[in-house]
Amino acid sequence: MSRQPLAGLRVLDLATLFAGPLAATLLGDFGAEVVKVEHPTRPDPSRGHGPAKDGVGLWWKVLGRNKRTMTLDLSTPGGRTTLLRLAASADVVVENFRPGTLEKWDLGWAELSAANPRLVLARVTAFGQFGPSSHRPGFGTLAEAMSGFAALTGEPDAPPTLPPFGLADSIAGLATAYAVMTALAAREHTGAGQVVDMALIEPILAVLGPHPTWYDQLGYVQERTGNRSANNAPRNTYRTTDGSWVAVSTSAQSVAERVMGLVGRPDLIDEPWFATGAGRAAHADVLDAAVGGWIAARTCTDVLAAFEKAEAAIAPVQDVRDVLADPQYTALHTVTTVDDPELGPLRMQNVLFRLSETPGAIRWAGRPHGADTDAVLTELGLAPAEIAALREAGAL
């Protein structure tokens, strides 16, 4: 394998649960040396999230991949001193404590940057490092609510809908990885590190589109529309005669015309309102009836084949069983198999994107709590007696 693009980059992952740890995972996937630092008796809660096999959390196997694991109590004198020694040779520290927590332990930016002026400190919190809400505890659910996402999601006459997975955390994890790489690029010009202040409530707002601008300029507030779009139609999920569901999108005018020709309603193309996405959206009932009725009379296989032949956009609504059998995902190697000492071969999502010359790779799945503590500290230069003393003092 070619040298991975982030080989030589050293990352300390002090964060828990999802956004911060995911950012570190993404860096590790492309070669960064990531050391996961967890409390000796209170490990990252993601180890216990979701289903487990033989007492081993499966979510952690994905989130903890490509990370070495060590324990350290940062609130103890020994833990503080050890972290500063680790930070002195690191490039990035990722943390998600509430603002002021690291400072309480004398491990804030002043101390960390003094130990290593080239360090990038990524601080991931619910609300950011300042402002009236910065002191509050928070999780991705609150970001999904505050950002406007939940207000837009669901049927018009039903309650706002929250996602059944960590959406805001995942978006923030992606954004944090990007922010870290941006700060590292800036370091190439300045020679100095800096602080990344990432608030969960901001990246999810960014991906929702121009809602603030629409409201600012037009006073427009988008309402919940279920599976429909306010910008084009037909756009919905439709059930086939054999009980499957498919999703249809017609964001392009030419695709909308091909769909209506396919379902036997070319007459609608000549309607004046059909010429714009907004006009079609205003007549979604008519278009949904035409498309939905045609699909309801056919099997999923026949519907997909007909749409593909017509060069119209469609996809089956798949659960994870379908995803793992999907030929396109298979061709892309989107899901890969990792050999794990605890569980044996296990499948998980592959690295996020493909690079033609310096690809990323999953070298190992999430390791046991503290598995690499002694090895990391030995590499740092601590003698066995020093490691034993730290452990005796409760720092490890």
Tab-separated table of C-alpha atoms in Angstrom, residues 32 60 109 149 171 252 287 307 325 334 386 395:
chain	number	residue	atom	x	y	z
A	32	ALA	CA	-2.996	9.502	11.374
A	60	TRP	CA	-17.337	1.102	19.490
A	109	TRP	CA	-5.230	26.272	25.612
A	149	PHE	CA	-34.034	20.348	11.152
A	171	ILE	CA	-22.296	16.154	10.564
A	252	ALA	CA	-34.380	18.265	-13.271
A	287	LEU	CA	-48.466	14.116	-10.016
A	307	PHE	CA	-37.275	3.823	-14.671
A	325	ALA	CA	-26.518	-7.010	-0.793
A	334	THR	CA	-18.467	0.641	0.728
A	386	GLU	CA	6.932	5.562	36.532
A	395	ALA	CA	-3.887	8.423	37.184
